Coordinates of C-alpha atoms and ligand atoms in Angstrom, one line a residue:
X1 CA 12.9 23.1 2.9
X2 CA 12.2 19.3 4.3
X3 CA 12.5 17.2 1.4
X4 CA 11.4 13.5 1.7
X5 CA 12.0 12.4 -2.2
X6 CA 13.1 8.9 -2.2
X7 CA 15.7 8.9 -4.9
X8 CA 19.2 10.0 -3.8
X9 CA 21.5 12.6 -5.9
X10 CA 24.6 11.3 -3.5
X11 CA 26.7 9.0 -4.4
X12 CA 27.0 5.8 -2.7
X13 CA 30.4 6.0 -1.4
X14 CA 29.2 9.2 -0.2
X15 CA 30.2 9.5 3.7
X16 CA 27.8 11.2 6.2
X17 CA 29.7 12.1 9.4
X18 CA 29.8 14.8 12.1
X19 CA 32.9 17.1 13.6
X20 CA 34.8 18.2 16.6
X21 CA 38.2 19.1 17.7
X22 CA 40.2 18.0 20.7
X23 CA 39.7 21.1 23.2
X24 CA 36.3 21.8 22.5
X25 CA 35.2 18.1 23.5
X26 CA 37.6 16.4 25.1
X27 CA 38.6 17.8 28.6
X28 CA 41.3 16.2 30.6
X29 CA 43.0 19.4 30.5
X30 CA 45.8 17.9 32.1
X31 CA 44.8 14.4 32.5
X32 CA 47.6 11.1 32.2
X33 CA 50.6 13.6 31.1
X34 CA 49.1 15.9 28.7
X35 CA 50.7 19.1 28.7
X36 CA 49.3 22.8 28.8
X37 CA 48.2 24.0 25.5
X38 CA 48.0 28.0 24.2
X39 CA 44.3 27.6 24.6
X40 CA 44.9 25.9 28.4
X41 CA 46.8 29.0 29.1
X42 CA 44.8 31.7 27.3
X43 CA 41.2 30.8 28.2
X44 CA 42.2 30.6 32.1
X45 CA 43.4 34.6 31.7
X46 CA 40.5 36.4 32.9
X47 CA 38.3 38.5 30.5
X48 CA 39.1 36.6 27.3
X49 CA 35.8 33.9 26.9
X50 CA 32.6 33.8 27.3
X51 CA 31.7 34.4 31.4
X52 CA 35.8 32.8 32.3
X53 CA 34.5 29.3 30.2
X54 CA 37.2 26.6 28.8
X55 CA 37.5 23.3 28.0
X56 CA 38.8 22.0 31.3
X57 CA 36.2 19.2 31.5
X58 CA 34.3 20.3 27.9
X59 CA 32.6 16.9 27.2
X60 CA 34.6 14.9 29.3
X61 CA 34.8 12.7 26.0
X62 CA 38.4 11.6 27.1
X63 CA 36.5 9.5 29.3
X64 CA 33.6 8.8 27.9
X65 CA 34.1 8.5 24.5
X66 CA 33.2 4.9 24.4
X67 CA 29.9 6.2 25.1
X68 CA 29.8 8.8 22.6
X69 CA 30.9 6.7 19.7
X70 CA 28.2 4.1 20.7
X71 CA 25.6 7.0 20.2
X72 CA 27.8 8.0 17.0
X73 CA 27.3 4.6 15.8
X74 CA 23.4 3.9 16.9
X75 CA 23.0 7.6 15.0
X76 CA 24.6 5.7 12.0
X77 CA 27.6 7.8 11.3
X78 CA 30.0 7.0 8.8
X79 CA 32.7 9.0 9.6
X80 CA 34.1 10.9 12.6
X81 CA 35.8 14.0 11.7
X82 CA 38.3 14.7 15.2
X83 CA 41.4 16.4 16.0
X84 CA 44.6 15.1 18.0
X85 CA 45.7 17.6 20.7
X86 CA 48.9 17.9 20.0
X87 CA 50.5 18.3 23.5
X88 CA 48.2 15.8 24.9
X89 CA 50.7 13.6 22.5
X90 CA 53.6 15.5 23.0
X91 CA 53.7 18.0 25.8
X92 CA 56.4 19.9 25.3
X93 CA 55.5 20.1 21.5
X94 CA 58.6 17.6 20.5
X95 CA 60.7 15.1 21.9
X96 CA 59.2 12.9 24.6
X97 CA 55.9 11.1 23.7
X98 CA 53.0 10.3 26.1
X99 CA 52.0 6.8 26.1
X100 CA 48.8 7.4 27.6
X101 CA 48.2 10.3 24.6
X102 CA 49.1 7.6 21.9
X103 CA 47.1 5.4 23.8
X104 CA 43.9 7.4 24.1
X105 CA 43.7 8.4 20.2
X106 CA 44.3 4.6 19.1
X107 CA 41.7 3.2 21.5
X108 CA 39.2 5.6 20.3
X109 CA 40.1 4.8 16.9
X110 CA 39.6 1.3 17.3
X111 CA 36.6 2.0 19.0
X112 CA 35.2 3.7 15.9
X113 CA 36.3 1.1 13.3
X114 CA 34.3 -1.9 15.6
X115 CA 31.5 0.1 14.5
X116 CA 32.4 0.6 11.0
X117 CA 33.0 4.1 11.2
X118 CA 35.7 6.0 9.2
X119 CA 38.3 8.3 11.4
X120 CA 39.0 11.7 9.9
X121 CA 41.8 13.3 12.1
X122 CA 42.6 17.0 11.7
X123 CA 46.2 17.5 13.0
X124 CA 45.9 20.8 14.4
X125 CA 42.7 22.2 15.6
X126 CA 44.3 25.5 17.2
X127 CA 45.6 24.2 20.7
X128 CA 49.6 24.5 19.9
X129 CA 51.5 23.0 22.7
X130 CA 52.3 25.8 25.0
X131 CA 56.3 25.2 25.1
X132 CA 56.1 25.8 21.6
X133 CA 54.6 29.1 21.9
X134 CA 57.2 30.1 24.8
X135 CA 59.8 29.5 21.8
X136 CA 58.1 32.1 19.3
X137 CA 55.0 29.8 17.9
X138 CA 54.3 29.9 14.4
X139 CA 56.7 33.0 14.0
X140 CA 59.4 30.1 14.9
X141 CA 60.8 27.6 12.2
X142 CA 61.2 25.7 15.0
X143 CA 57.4 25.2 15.3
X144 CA 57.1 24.1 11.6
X145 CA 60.3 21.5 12.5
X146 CA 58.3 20.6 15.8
X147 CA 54.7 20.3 13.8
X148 CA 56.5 17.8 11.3
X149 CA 57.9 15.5 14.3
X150 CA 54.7 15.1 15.6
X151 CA 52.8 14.7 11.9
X152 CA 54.9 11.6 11.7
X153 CA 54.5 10.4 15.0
X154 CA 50.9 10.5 14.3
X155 CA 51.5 8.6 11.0
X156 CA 53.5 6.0 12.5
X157 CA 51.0 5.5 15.4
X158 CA 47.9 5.5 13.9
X159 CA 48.8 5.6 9.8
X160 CA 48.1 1.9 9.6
X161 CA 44.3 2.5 10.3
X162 CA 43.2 6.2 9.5
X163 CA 42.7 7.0 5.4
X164 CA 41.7 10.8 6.3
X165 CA 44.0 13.1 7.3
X166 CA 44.0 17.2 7.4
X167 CA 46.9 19.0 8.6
X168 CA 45.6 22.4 9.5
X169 CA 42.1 23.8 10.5
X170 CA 41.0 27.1 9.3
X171 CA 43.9 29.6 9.4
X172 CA 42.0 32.2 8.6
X173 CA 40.7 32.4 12.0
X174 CA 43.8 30.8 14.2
X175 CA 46.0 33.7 12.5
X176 CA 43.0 36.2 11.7
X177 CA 42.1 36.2 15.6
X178 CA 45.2 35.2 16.6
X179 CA 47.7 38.2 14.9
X180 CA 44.6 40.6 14.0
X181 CA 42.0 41.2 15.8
X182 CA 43.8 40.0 19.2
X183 CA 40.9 37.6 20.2
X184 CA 42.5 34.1 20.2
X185 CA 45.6 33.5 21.5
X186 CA 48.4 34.6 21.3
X187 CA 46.2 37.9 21.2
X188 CA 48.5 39.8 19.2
X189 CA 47.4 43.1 16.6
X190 CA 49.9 42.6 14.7
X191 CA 49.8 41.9 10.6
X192 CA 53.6 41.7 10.2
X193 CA 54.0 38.8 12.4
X194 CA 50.8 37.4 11.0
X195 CA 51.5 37.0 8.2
X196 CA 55.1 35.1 9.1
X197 CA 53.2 33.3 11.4
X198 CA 50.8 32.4 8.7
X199 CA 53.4 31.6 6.1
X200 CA 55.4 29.3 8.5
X201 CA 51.7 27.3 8.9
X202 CA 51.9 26.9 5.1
X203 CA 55.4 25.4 5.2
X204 CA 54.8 23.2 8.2
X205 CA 51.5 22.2 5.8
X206 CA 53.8 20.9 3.2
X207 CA 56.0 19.4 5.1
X208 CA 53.8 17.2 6.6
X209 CA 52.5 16.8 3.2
X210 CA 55.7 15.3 2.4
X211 CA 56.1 13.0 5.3
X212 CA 52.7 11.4 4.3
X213 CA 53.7 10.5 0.3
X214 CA 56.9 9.1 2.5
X215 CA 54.6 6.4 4.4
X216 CA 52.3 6.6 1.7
X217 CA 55.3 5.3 -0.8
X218 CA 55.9 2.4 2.0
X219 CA 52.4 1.1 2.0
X220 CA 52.2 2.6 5.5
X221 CA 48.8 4.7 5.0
X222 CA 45.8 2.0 4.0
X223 CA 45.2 2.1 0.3
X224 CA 43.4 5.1 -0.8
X225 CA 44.9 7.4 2.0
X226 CA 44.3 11.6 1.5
X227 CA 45.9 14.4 3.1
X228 CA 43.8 17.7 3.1
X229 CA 43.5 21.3 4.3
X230 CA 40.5 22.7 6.0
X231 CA 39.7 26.1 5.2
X232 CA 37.0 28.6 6.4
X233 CA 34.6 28.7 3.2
X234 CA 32.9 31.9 3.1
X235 CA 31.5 33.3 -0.1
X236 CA 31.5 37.2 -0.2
X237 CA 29.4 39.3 -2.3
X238 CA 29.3 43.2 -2.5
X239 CA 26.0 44.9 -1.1
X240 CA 25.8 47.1 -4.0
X241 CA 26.5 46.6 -7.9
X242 CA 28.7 49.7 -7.4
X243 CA 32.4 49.4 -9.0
X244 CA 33.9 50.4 -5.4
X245 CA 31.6 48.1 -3.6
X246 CA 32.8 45.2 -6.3
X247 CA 36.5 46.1 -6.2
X248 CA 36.3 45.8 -2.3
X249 CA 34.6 42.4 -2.7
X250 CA 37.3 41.3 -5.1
X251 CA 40.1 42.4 -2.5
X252 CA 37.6 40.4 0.5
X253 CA 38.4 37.5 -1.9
X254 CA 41.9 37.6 -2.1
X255 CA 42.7 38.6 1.2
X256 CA 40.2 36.6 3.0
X257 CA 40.3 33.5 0.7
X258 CA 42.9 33.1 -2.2
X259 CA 45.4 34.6 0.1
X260 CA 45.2 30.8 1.9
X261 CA 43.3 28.6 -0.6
X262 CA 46.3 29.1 -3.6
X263 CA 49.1 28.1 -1.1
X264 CA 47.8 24.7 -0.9
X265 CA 45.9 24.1 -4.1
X266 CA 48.4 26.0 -6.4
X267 CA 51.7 26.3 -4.4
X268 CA 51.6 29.9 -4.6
X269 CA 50.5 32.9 -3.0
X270 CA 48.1 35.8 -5.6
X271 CA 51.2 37.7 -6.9
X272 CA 49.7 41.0 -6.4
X273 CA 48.3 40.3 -2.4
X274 CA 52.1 39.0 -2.2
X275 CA 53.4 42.2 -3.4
X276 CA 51.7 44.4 -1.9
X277 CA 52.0 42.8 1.6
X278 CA 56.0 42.2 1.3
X279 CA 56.1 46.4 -0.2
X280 CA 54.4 47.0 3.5
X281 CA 55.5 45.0 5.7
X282 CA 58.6 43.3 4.2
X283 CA 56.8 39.9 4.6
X284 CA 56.2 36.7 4.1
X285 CA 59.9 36.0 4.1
X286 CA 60.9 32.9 2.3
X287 CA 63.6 30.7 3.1
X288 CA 65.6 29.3 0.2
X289 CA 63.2 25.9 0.1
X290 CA 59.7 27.3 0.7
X291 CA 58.9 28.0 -3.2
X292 CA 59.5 24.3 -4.0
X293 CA 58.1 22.9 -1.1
X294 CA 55.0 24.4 -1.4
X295 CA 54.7 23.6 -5.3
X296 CA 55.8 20.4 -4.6
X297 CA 53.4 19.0 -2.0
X298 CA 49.6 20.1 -3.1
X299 CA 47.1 18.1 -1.0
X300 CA 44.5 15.8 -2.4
X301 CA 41.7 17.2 -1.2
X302 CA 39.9 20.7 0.9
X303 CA 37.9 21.0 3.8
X304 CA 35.3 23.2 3.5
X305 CA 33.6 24.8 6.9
X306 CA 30.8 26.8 5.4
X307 CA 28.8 28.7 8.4
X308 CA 27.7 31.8 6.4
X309 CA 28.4 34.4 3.9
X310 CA 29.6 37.6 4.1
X311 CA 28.4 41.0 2.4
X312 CA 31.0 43.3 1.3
X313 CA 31.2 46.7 1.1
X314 CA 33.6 49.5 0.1
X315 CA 35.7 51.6 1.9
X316 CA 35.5 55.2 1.3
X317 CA 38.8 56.4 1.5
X318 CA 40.5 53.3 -0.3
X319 CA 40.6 52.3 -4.3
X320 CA 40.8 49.2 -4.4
X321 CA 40.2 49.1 -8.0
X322 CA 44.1 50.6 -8.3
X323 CA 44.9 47.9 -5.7
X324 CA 43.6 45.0 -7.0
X325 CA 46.1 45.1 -10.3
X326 CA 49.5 44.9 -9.4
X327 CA 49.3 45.4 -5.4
X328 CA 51.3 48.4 -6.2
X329 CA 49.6 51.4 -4.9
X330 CA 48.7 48.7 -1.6
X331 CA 48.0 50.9 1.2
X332 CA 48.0 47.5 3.5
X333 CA 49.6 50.0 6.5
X334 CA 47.5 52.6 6.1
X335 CA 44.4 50.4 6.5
X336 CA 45.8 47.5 8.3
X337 CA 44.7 45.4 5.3
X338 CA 40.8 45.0 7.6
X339 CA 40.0 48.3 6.2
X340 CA 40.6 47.6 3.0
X341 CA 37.0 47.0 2.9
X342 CA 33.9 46.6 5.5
X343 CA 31.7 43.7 6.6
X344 CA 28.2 44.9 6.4
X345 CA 24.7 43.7 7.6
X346 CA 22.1 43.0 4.6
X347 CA 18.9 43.8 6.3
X348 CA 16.9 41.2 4.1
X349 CA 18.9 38.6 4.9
X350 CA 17.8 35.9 7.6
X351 CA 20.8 35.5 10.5
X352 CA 21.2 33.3 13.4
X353 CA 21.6 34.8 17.2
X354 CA 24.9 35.1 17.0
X355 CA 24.4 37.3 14.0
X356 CA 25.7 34.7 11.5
X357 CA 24.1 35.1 8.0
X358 CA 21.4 31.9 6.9
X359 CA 22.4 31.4 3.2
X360 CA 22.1 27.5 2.0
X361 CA 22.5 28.1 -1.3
X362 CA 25.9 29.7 -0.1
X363 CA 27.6 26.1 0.3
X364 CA 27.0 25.3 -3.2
X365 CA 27.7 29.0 -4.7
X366 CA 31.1 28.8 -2.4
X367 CA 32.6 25.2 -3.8
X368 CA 31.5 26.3 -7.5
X369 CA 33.8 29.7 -7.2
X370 CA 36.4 27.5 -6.1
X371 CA 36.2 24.6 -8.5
X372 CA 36.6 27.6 -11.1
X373 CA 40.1 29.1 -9.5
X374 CA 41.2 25.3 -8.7
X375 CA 39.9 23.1 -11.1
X376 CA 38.4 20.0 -10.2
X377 CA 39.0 19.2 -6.9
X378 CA 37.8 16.8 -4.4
X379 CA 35.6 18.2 -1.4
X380 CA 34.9 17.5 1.8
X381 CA 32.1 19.8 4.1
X382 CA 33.9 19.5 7.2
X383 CA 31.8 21.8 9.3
X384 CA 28.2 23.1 8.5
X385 CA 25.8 24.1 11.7
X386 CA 23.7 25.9 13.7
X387 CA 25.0 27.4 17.0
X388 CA 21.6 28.1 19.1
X389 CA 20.6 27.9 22.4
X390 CA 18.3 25.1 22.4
X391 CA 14.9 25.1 24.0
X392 CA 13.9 22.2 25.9
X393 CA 10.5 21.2 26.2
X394 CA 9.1 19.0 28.5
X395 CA 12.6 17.2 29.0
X396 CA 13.4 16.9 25.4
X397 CA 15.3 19.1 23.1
X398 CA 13.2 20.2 20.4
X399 CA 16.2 21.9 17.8
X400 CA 13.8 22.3 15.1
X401 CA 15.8 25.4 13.6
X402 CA 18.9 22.9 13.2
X403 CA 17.2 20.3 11.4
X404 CA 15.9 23.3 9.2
X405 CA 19.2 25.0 9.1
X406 CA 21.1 21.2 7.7
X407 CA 18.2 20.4 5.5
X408 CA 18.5 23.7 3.6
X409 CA 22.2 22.9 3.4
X410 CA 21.9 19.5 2.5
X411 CA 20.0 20.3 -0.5
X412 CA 22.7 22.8 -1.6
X413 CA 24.9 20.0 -1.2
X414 CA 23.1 17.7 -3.3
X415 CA 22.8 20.5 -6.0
X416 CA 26.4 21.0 -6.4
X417 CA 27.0 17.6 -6.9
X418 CA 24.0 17.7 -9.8
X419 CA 26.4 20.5 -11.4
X420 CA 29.4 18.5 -11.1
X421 CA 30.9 19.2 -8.0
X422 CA 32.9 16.0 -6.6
X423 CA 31.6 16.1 -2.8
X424 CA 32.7 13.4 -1.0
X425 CA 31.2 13.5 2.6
X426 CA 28.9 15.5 5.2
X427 CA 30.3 16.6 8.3
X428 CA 28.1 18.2 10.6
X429 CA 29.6 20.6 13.5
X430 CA 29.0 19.2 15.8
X431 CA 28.0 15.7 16.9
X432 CA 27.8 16.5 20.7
X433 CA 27.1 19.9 22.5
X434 CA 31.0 21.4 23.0
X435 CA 32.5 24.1 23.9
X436 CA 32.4 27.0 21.6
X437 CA 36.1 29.0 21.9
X438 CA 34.8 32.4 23.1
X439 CA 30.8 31.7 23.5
X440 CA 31.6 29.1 26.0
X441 CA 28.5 26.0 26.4
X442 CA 25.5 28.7 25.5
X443 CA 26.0 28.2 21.2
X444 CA 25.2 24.8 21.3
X445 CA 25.9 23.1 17.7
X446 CA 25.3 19.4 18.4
X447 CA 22.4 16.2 18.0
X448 CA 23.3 15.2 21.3
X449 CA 23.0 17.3 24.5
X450 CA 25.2 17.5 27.1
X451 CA 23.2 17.8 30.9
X452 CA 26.1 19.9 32.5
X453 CA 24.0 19.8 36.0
X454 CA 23.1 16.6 35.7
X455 CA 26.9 15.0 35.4
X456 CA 27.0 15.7 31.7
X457 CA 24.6 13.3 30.7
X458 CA 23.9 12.8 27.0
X459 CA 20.4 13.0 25.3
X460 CA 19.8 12.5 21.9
X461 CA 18.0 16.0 20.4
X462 CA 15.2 15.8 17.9
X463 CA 18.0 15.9 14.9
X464 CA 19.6 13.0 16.5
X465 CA 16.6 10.8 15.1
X466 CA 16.2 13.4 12.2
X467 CA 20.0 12.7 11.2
X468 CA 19.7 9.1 11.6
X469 CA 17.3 9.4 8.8
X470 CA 19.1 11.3 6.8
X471 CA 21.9 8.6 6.7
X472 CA 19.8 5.8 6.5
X473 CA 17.9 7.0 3.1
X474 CA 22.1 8.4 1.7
X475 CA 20.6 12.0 1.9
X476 CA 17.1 11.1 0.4
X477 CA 15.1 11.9 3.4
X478 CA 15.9 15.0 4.6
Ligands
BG6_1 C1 34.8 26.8 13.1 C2 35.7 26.0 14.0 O1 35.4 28.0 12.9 O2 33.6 27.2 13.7 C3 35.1 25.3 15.2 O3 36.5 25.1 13.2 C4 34.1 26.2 15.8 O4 36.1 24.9 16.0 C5 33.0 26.5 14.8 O5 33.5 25.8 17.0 C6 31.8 27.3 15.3 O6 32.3 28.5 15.8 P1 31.8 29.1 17.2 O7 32.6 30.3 17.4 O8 30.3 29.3 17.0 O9 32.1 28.0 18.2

């Protein structure tokens, strides 16, 4: 898998960063104002993480992240892929600002452009202000009203010096774990008000979409500024060659990946997942602007967070070959749309402790399916990694199945840009050890370690130097 050829296949402007989202690294739970988020409230509940974990302190990057973007910048980073809590800014959701919020973000902005290195904020990274969730959440419009109040408070206090924005991280698993399987919060089972609660995320999406071509029309963003939506990339394929097994990988697809993909790149939902989920549960329900406002405000460019792939298989009892025409015959009650089809093991695959599959090749196979349904668009990987429990040998971290895991991956992304793929940038989950939502501090993801005995002290891991190679030769060395 290592690769040292000296000539690079990425392109020069190419950007080589690293993620992380504001409740996973930050802490200062309740620090200088912030208020409570869903994920403040949720993760203190007992039973619902990993051995009672949250992100109280996490990092502790909301005071040290001077330190952490010094290692960012020794490490050679070219871009910083982080997300704004949103009540930390506002912490009832809307109305008052925080100074000392505003204040944080900015400073570590500026702290990241003295080094030269590119902000990419993601807007929301799951940790809705709690007051908003006491008022209905994403079911309410007055979420999406509240999500586009604080969009262009973020433009206006930080638009003059960020180029990268997302709006929305992953839905499938905010509103897949949040409405269906009951494990994020708000916990619910419930597919009706998911899919609302998804729809609403789509209109609060455009909307913000919107505000941005407004500062964007008054030279407001820097030249060259993008709006995006990140998205879970994962690729599914059926275990068998088997019509049933291939008609229940098709449905995966649309359920699991157009079904939030063409809102944003197309401005529409797949007609036939539409149909069959408004004949069963009478939803999404539009209000009179929705159509146009999602047709009229497609984003520049997608995240993609490619962990694994999934293998598909059919459900006996369901046909989704009758299914997958008109949505028609949609037995979405029945089987709660999940058992439409299963997720299955493939025993010669390779997968990581935590049972996700080890595909590279997946990152490129997943952008080329979707440069075929939405043409040519621009790309970002905004999350690819290995969660592991690190050993530590003799004092240091020796992650050699990371620096395996990104290599692998980092050739697939240099092979989809060989077949024409328009990758723009890198961005390795994570750059320091954070908190994983349910898994707690165990699935560590990061090239630098976090010593949470020894006052979370930093140490640079064996990919930390491996990494800084990696950006140094533009991908060549890897
Ligand atoms: C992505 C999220 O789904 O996967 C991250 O955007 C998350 O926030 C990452 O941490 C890895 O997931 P996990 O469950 O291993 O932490």
């Amino acid at each position: 898998m290592m690769s040292d050829n000296k000539t690079s296949t990425f392109p020069s402007d190419f950007l080589w960063g690293a993620a992380s989202a504001a409740y996973q690294v930050e802490g200062g739970h309740d620090a200088d104002g912030k208020g409570p988020s869903i994920w403040d409230v949720f993760s203190h509940q007992p039973g619902t993480t990993h051995e009672g974990t949250n992100g109280d302190i996490a990092a502790d990057h909301y005071h040290r992240f001077k330190e952490d973007v010094a290692l960012m910048a020794e490490a050679g980073l070219q871009s910083y892929r982080f997300s704004i809590s949103w009540p930390r800014l506002l912490p009832e959701g809307r109305g008052t600002a925080n100074a000392a919020g505003i204040q944080f973000y900015s400073d570590l902005i500026d702290e990241l452009l003295k080094y030269g290195i590119k902000p990419m904020i993601t807007l929301y990274h799951w940790d809705l202000p709690q007051a908003l969730q006491d008022i209905g959440g994403w079911e309410s419009r007055e979420t999406v009203d509240a999500f586009e109040q604080y969009a262009r408070l973020c433009y206006e206090k930080f638009g003059d010096r960020v180029e990268l924005w997302s709006t929305f991280n992953e839905t499938l698993i905010f509103i897949g774990m949040g409405y269906f399987t009951g494990a994020h919060p708000p916990g619910l089972r419930n597919p009706k008000r998911g899919i609302q609660a998804c729809h609403h995320v789509f209109i609060a999406h455009a909307k913000a979409v919107k505000a941005f071509r407004d500062y964007q029309a008054e030279n407001r963003i820097p030249a060259g500024g993008q709006i995006g939506f990140v998205n879970v990339m994962q690729p599914h394929d059926p275990i068998t060659d088997s019509p049933a097994d291939i008609a229940a990988c098709k449905m995966a697809d649309d359920l699991l990946t157009h079904w939030l993909y063409d809102p944003v790149l197309k401005g529409e939902y797949p007609a036939h997942i539409l149909n069959m989920a408004q004949l069963t549960w009478g939803v999404p329900e539009f209000a009179p602007e929705d159509e146009d406002l999602l047709k009229e405000n497609i984003c520049d460019f997608i995240g993609v967070n490619y962990y694994k792939r999934e293998w598909i298989a059919a459900n006996p009892d369901v046909d989704n070959t009758q299914i997958n025409t008109t949505g028609e015959k949609g037995s979405g009650k029945e089987f709660g749309f999940k058992g439409l089809f299963k997720f299955v093991r493939n025993p010669e695959s390779t997968y990581t402790d935590w049972d996700w599959e080890i595909y590279p090749e997946g990152l490129c196979v997943g952008m080329m399916r979707l440069k075929d349904r939405y043409g040519d668009i621009p790309f970002y990987i905004t999350e690819n990694g290995l969660g592991a429990k690190d050993p530590i040998v003799d004092g240091e971290i020796v992650d050699d199945p990371r620096i395996d895991y990104l290599s692998g991956h980092i050739d697939a992304a240099a092979s989809a840009i060989e077949q024409g793929i328009n990758v723009r940038g890198y961005y390795p989950w994570s750059f320091i050890d954070l908190l994983s939502w349910l898994n707690g501090y165990q699935k560590q993801y990061g090239f630098v370690y976090i010593d949470r005995d020894n006052d979370l002290a930093r140490k640079r891991k064996k990919s930390f130097y491996w990494y800084q190679g990696v950006i140094s030769s533009n991908g060549a060395i890897r």
